[in-house]
Coordinates of C-alpha atoms in Angstrom, one line a residue:
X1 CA -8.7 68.6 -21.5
X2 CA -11.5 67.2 -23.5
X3 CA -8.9 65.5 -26.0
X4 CA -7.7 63.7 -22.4
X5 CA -11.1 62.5 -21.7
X6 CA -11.9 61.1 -25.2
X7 CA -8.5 59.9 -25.6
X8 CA -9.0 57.8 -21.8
X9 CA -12.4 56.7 -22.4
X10 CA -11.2 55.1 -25.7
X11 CA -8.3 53.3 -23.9
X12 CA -11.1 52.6 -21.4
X13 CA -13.3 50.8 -24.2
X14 CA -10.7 49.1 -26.0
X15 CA -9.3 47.3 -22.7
X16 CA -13.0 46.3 -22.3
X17 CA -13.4 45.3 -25.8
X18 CA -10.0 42.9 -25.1
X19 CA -11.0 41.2 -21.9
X20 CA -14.1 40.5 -23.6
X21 CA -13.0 38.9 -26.3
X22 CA -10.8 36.7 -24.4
X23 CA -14.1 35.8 -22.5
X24 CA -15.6 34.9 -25.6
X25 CA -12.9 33.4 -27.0
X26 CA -12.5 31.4 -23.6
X27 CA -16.3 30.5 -23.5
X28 CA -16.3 29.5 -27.4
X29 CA -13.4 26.5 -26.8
X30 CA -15.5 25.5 -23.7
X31 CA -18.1 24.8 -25.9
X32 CA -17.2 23.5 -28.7
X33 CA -13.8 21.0 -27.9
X34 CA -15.6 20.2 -24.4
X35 CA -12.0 21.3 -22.6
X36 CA -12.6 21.5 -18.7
X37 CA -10.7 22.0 -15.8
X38 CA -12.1 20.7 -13.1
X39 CA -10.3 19.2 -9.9
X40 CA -9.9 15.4 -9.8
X41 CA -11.2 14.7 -6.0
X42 CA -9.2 11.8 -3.9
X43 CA -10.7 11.2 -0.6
X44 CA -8.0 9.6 1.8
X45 CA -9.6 6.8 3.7
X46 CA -7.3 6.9 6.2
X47 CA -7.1 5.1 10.0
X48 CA -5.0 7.8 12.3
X49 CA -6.9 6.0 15.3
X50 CA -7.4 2.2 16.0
X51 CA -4.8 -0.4 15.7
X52 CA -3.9 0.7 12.6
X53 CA -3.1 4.0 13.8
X54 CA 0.3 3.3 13.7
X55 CA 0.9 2.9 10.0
X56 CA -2.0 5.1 8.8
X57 CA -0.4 8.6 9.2
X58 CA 2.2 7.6 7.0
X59 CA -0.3 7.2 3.8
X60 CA -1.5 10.4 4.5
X61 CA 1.5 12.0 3.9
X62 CA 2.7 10.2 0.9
X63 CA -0.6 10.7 -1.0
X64 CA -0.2 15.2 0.2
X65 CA 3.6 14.5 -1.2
X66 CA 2.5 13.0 -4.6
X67 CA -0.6 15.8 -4.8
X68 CA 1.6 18.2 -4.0
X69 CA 3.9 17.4 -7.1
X70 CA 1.6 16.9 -9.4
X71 CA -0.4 20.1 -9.0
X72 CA 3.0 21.9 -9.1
X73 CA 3.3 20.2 -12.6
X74 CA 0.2 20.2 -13.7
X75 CA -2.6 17.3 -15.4
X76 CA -3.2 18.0 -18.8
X77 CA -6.9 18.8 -19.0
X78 CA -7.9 19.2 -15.5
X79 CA -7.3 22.2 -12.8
X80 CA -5.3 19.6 -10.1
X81 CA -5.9 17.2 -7.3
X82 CA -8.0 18.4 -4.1
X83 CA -7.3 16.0 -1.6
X84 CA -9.5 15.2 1.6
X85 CA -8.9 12.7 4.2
X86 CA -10.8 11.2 6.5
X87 CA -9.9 9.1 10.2
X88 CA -11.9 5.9 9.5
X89 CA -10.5 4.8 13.2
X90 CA -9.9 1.6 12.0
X91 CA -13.8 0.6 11.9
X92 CA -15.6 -0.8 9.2
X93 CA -18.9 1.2 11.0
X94 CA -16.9 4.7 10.8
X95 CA -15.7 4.2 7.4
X96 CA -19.1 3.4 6.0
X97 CA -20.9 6.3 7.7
X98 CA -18.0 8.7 6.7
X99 CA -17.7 7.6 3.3
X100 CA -21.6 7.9 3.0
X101 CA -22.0 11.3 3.9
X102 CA -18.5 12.8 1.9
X103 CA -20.0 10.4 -1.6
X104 CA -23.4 12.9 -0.9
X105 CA -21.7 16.0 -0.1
X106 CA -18.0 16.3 -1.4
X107 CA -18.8 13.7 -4.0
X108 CA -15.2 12.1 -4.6
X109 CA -13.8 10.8 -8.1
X110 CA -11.0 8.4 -6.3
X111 CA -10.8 7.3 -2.6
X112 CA -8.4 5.1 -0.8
X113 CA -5.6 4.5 1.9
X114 CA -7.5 1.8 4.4
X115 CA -5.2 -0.3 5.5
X116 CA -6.6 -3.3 7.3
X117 CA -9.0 -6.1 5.3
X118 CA -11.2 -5.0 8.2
X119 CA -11.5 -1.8 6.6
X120 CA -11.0 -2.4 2.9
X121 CA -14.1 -5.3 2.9
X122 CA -16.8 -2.2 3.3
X123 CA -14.8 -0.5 0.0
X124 CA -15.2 -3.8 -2.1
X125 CA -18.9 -3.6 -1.3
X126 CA -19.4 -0.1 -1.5
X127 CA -17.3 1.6 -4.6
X128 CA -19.3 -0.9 -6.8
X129 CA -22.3 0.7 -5.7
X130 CA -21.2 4.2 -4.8
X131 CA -19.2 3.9 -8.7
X132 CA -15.8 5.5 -6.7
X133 CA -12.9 3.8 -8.0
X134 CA -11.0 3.1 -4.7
X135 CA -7.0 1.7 -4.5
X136 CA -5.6 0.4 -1.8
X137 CA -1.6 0.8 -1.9
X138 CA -0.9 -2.4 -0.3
X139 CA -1.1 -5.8 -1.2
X140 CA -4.1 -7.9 -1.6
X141 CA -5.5 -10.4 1.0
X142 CA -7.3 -13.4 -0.8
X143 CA -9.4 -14.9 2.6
X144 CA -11.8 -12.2 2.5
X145 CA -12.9 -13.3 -0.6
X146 CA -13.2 -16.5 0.3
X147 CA -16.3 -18.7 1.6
X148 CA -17.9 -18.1 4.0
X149 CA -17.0 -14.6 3.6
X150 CA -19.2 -12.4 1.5
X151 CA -17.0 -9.7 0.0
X152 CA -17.8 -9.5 -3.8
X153 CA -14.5 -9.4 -6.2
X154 CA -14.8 -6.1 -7.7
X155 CA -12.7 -4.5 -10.5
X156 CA -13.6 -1.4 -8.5
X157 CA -11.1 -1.7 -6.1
X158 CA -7.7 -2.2 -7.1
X159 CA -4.5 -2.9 -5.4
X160 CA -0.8 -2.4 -5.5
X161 CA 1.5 -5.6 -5.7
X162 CA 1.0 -9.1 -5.2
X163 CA -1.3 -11.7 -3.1
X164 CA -0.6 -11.7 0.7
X165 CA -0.7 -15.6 -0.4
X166 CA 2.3 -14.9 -2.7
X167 CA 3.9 -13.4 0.2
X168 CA 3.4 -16.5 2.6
X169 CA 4.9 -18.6 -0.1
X170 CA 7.6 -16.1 -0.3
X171 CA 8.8 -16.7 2.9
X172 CA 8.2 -20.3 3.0
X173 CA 11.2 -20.2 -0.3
X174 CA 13.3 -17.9 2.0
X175 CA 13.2 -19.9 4.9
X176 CA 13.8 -23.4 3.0
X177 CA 17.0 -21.3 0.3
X178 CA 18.3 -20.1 3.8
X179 CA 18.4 -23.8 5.6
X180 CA 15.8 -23.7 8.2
X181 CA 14.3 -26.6 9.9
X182 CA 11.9 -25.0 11.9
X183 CA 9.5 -22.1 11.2
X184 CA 7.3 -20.4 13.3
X185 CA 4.2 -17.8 12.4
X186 CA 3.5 -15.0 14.6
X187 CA 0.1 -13.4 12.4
X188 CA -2.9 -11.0 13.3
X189 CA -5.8 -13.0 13.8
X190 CA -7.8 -11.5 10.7
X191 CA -7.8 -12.2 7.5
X192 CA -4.4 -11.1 6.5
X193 CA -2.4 -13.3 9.1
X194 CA -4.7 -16.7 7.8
X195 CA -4.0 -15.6 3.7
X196 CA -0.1 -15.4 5.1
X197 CA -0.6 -18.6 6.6
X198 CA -2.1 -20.1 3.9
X199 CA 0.2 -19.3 1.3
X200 CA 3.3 -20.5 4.0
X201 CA 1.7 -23.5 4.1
X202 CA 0.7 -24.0 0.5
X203 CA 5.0 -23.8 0.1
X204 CA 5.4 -26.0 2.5
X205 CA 3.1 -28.9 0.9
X206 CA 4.4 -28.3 -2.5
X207 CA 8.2 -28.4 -1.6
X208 CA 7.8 -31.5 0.4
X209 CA 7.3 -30.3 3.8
X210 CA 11.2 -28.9 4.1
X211 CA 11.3 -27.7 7.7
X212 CA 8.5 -27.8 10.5
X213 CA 6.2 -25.4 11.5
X214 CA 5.9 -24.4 14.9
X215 CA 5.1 -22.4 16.9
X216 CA 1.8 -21.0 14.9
X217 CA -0.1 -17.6 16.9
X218 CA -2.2 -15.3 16.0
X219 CA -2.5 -12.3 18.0
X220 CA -5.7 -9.9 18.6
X221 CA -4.9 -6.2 16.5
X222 CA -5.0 -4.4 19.5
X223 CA -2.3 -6.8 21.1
X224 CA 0.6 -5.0 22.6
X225 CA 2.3 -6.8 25.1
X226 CA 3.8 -10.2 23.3
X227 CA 5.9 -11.9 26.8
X228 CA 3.9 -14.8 26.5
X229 CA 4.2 -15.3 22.8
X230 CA 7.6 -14.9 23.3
X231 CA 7.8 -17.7 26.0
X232 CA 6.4 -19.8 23.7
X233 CA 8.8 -18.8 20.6
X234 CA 12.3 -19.4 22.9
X235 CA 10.2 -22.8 24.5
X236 CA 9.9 -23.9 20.9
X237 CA 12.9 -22.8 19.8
X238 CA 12.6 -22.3 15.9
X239 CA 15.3 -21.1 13.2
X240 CA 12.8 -18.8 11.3
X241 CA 10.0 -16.5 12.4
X242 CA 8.0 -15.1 9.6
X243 CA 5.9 -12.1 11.1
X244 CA 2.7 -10.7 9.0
X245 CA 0.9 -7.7 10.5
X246 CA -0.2 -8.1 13.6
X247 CA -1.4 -4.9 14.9
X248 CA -1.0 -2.3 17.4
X249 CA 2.4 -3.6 18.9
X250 CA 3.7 -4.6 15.7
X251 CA 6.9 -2.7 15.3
X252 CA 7.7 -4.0 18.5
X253 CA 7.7 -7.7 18.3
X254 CA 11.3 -8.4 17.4
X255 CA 12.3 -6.0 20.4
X256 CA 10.7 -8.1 22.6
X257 CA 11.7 -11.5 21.5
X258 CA 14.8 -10.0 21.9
X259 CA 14.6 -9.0 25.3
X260 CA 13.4 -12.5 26.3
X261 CA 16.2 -14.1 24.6
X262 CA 13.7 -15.8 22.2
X263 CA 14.3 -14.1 18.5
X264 CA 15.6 -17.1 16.1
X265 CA 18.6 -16.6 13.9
X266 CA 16.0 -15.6 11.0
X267 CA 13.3 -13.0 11.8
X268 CA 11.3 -12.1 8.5
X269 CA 9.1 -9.3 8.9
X270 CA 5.6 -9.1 6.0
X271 CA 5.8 -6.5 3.4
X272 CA 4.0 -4.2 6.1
X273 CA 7.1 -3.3 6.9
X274 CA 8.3 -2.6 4.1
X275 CA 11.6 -0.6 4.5
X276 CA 14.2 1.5 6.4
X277 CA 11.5 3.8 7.9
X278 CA 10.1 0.5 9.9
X279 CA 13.2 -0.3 11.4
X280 CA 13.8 3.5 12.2
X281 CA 10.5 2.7 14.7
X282 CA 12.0 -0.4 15.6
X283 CA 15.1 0.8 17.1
X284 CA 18.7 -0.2 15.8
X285 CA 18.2 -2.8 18.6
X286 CA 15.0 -4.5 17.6
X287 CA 15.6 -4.2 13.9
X288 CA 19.3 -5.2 13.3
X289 CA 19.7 -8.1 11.1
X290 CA 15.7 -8.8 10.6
X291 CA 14.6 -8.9 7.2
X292 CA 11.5 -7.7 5.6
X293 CA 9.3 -8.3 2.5
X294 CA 10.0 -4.9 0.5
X295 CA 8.3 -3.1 -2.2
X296 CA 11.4 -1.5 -3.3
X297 CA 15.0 -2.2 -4.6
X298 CA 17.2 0.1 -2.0
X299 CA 20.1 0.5 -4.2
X300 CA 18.0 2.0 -6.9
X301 CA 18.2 5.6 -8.1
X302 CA 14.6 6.1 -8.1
X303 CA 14.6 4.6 -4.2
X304 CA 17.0 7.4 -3.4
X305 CA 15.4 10.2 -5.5
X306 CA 12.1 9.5 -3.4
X307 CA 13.9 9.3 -0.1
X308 CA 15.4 12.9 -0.8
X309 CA 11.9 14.4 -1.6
X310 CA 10.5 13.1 1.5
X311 CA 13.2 14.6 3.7
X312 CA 12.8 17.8 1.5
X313 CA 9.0 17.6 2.7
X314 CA 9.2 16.1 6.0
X315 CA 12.6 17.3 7.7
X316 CA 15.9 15.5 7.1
X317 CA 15.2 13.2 10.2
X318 CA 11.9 11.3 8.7
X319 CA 11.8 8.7 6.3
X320 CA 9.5 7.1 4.3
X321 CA 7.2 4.5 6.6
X322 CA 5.2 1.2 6.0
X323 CA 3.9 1.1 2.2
X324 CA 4.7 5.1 1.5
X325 CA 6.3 4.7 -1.6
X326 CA 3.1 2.2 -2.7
X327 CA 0.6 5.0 -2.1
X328 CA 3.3 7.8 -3.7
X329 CA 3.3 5.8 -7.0
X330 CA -0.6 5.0 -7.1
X331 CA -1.4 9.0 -7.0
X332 CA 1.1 9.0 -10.3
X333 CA -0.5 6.3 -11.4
X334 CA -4.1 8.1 -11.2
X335 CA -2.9 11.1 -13.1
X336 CA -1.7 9.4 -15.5
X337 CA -5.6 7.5 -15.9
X338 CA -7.2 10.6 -15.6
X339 CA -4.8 12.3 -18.5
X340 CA -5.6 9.5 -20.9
X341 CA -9.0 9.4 -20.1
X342 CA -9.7 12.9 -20.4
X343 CA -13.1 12.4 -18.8
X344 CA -14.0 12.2 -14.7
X345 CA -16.8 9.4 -15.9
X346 CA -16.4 7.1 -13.2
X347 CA -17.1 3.9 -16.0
X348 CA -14.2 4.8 -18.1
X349 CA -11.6 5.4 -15.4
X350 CA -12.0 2.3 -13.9
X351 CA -12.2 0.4 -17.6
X352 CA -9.2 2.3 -18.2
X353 CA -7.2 1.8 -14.8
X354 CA -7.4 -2.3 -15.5
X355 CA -5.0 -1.4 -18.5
X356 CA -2.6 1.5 -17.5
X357 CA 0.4 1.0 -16.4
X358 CA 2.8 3.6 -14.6
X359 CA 6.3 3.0 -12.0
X360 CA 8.0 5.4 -10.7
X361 CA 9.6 4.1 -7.1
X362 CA 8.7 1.0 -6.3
X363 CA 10.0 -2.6 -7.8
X364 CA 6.6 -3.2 -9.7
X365 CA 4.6 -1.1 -12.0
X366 CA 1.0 -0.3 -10.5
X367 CA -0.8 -2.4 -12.9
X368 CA -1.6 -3.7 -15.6
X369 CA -4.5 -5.4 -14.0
X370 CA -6.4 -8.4 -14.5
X371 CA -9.9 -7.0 -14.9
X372 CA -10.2 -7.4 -11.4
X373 CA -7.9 -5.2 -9.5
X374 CA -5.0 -7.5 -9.0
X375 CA -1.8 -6.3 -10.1
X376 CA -0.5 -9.3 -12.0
X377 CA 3.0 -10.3 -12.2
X378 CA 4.1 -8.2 -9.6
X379 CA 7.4 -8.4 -8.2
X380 CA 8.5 -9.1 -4.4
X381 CA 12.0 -8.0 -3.0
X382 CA 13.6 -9.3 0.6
X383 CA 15.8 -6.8 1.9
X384 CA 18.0 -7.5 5.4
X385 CA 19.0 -4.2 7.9
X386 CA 22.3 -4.9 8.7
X387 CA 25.0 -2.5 10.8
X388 CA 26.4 0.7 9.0
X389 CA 24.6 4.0 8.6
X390 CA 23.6 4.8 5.1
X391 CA 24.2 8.1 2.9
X392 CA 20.6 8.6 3.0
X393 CA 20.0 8.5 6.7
X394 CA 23.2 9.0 8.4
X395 CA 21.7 9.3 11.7
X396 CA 20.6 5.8 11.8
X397 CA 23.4 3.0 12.4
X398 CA 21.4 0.4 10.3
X399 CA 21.1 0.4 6.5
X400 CA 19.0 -1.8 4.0
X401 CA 20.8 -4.7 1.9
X402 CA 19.1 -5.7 -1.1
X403 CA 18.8 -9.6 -0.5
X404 CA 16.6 -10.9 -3.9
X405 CA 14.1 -9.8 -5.8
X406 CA 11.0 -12.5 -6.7
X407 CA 8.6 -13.0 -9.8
X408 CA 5.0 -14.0 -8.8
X409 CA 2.9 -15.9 -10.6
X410 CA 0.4 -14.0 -13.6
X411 CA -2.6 -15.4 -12.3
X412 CA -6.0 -13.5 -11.8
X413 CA -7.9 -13.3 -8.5
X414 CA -10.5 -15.6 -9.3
X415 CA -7.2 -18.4 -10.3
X416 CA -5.9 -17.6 -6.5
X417 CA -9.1 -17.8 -5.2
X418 CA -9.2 -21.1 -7.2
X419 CA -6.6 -22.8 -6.2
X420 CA -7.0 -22.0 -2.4
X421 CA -10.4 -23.6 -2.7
X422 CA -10.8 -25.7 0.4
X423 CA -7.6 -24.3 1.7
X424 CA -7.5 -23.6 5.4
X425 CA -4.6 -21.7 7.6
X426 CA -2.0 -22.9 9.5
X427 CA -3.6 -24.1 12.9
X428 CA -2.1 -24.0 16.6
X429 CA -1.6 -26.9 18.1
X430 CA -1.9 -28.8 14.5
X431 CA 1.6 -30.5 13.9
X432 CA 3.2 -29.8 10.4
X433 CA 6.6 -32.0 10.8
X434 CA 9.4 -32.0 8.3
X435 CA 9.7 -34.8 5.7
X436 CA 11.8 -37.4 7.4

């Protein structure tokens, strides 16, 4: 009996003496190779409320689908992601007094996911201050930097893709390649519709004024009902309607052209849109035939392959919304910062951010950048929804056909910023004729 009791307090002692030494050993690698693993904190600034409730949600989820992932396969020196997200209603005033109290409390590494310029000004003036490194998955809108505005170029926020003034002269090629004569706007009246504007008109001038341009409207964000925009589109009568964000009734603009007997042969939606999961909102009847501005090539295998994991997440009758796959490859793109970096200082992640590149879904790489935030030289696809249920989403009788695929120009923000110096939008009631 006492050989038993010597024999288990020796067993006793040596497990002790083993789980202490791994403690130690554990403790002594701390110390000297400086290996932590600490969580890399993203705070979601995110409008579920507000006129850009509508397309908000959707971020959300594909920043929890890209956490999810990478905390299932790990970051090399660091525990995972923790991901918090907060409503910023669509309110500069909210996200400020949010983002205030979670930069004292939770004390976030990387924030991002605002989706209006209305919302993203107070994170140009705030992460520089605050030292938060902040993305926004969409593209970048150039009037909010311009005068008189007062929203400092930061390298502290940085975006996905191209100027919203590429995208206006986008459209403007589009529309002029496809034969139109006569072009109408239909933009938010902020500072994403007048950068769209600008950069339609800035096409228009340097082509040689090829069609006219008419009718121009910009519409208030919370703007639902468009019967008397659409009076005035079927009263003008034009071949091509180019359509940047305009708010709250957004999705349902073509719909009610439509109804009023008013949509033009050509109805290009802004890179808002973005894909199949738009037109899905739409309806087969708003959406058929309209084309977008898209962030992705639909006939790729890593278009599909992200598809597939959303359904996995989501159910098999979602699919990935407005920008998703944007804000799915810039939580990639941050572990793959953080892993070279090895470090959470805020000084080197964003020094660091300017030259890492990383793709994984959509047509461009997120970055490199210019130093400023803008992701230079990215591309810009225009896909068309055209009749025929796809593989992908059988349930839906449209499917997405790759139309072309555009380079824009490597120039930095303070370049664009240059050369729309003195620039102003397209104006209602301003005639812009066609060359005669």
């Amino acid at each position: 009996m006492l050989k038993k009791i010597i024999k288990s307090s020796r067993n006793k002692l040596m497990i002790i003496m083993i789980v202490g030494a791994l403690l130690l050993v554990g403790l002594t690698s701390t110390l000297l190779f400086g290996e932590t693993r600490e969580y890399i904190r993203i705070l979601g600034t995110v409008s579920f409320s507000g006129p850009a409730g509508n397309i908000g949600p959707a971020y959300d989820r594909a920043i929890k689908l890209a956490v999810e992932e990478i905390n299932s396969e790990g970051i090399m020196g660091f525990a995972g992601i923790e991901y918090k997200v907060i409503d910023i209603e669509t309110k500069p005033s909210v996200l400020l007094r949010k983002l205030g109290r979670e930069a004292a409390t939770w004390k976030p590494d990387v924030m991002g996911g605002a989706a209006l310029e209305t919302t993203i000004r107070p994170l140009c003036t705030e992460a520089p201050k605050l030292k938060i490194p902040a993305f926004v998955g969409g593209h970048l809108s150039m009037s909010k930097y311009m005068p008189p505005g007062e929203v400092p170029v930061t390298k502290w926020v940085v975006y996905y893709g191209y100027a919203d003034y590429f995208a206006g002269q986008l459209a403007g090629k589009f529309f002029h390649e496809m034969g139109a004569k006569k072009v109408g706007i239909i933009a938010g009246d902020y500072d994403w519709g007048y950068s769209n504007s600008m950069g339609l008109k800035a096409y228009w001038e340097k082509a040689g004024r090829p069609f006219e341009i008419a009718p121009i409207i910009y519409t208030p964000l919370d703007k639902t009902d468009y019967s008397t925009e659409a009076m005035i589109v079927k009263r003008e009568n034009p071949d091509a309607i180019f359509c940047p964000y305009t708010g709250a009734g957004w999705f349902t603009v073509p719909t009610q052209l439509r109804d009023a007997g008013a949509i033009p042969e050509i109805f290009l939606y802004g890179t808002t849109y973005s894909n199949l999961g738009g037109a899905i909102i739409t309806g087969e009847y708003g959406a058929k035939n309209i084309y977008t501005l898209a962030d992705h090539d639909p006939t790729s295998d890593a278009w599909k392959k992200f598809v597939r994991k959303w359904k996995v997440k989501y159910g098999e009758l979602a699919f990935p919304e407005a920008y998703t796959n944007n804000y799915y490859q810039v939580i990639h793109w941050i572990k793959e910062v953080y892993e070279k970096a090895q470090t959470k200082d805020p000084d080197v992640i964003i020094d660091l951010m300017q030259e890492t590149s990383f793709q994984n879904v959509c047509i461009s790489p997120m970055g490199p950048l210019d130093g400023f935030g803008n992701n230079w030289g990215a591309k810009g696809a225009i896909i068309r929804f055209v009749p025929g249920a796809s593989e992908l989403h059988p349930v839906f009788g449209l499917h997405e056909e790759l139309v072309g695929v555009y380079e824009t120009p490597r120039l930095t923000m303070h370049q664009i910023l240059e050369e729309m110096k003195g620039m102003t939008r397209l104006e209602p009631g301003t005639s812009y004729p066609m060359a005669r």
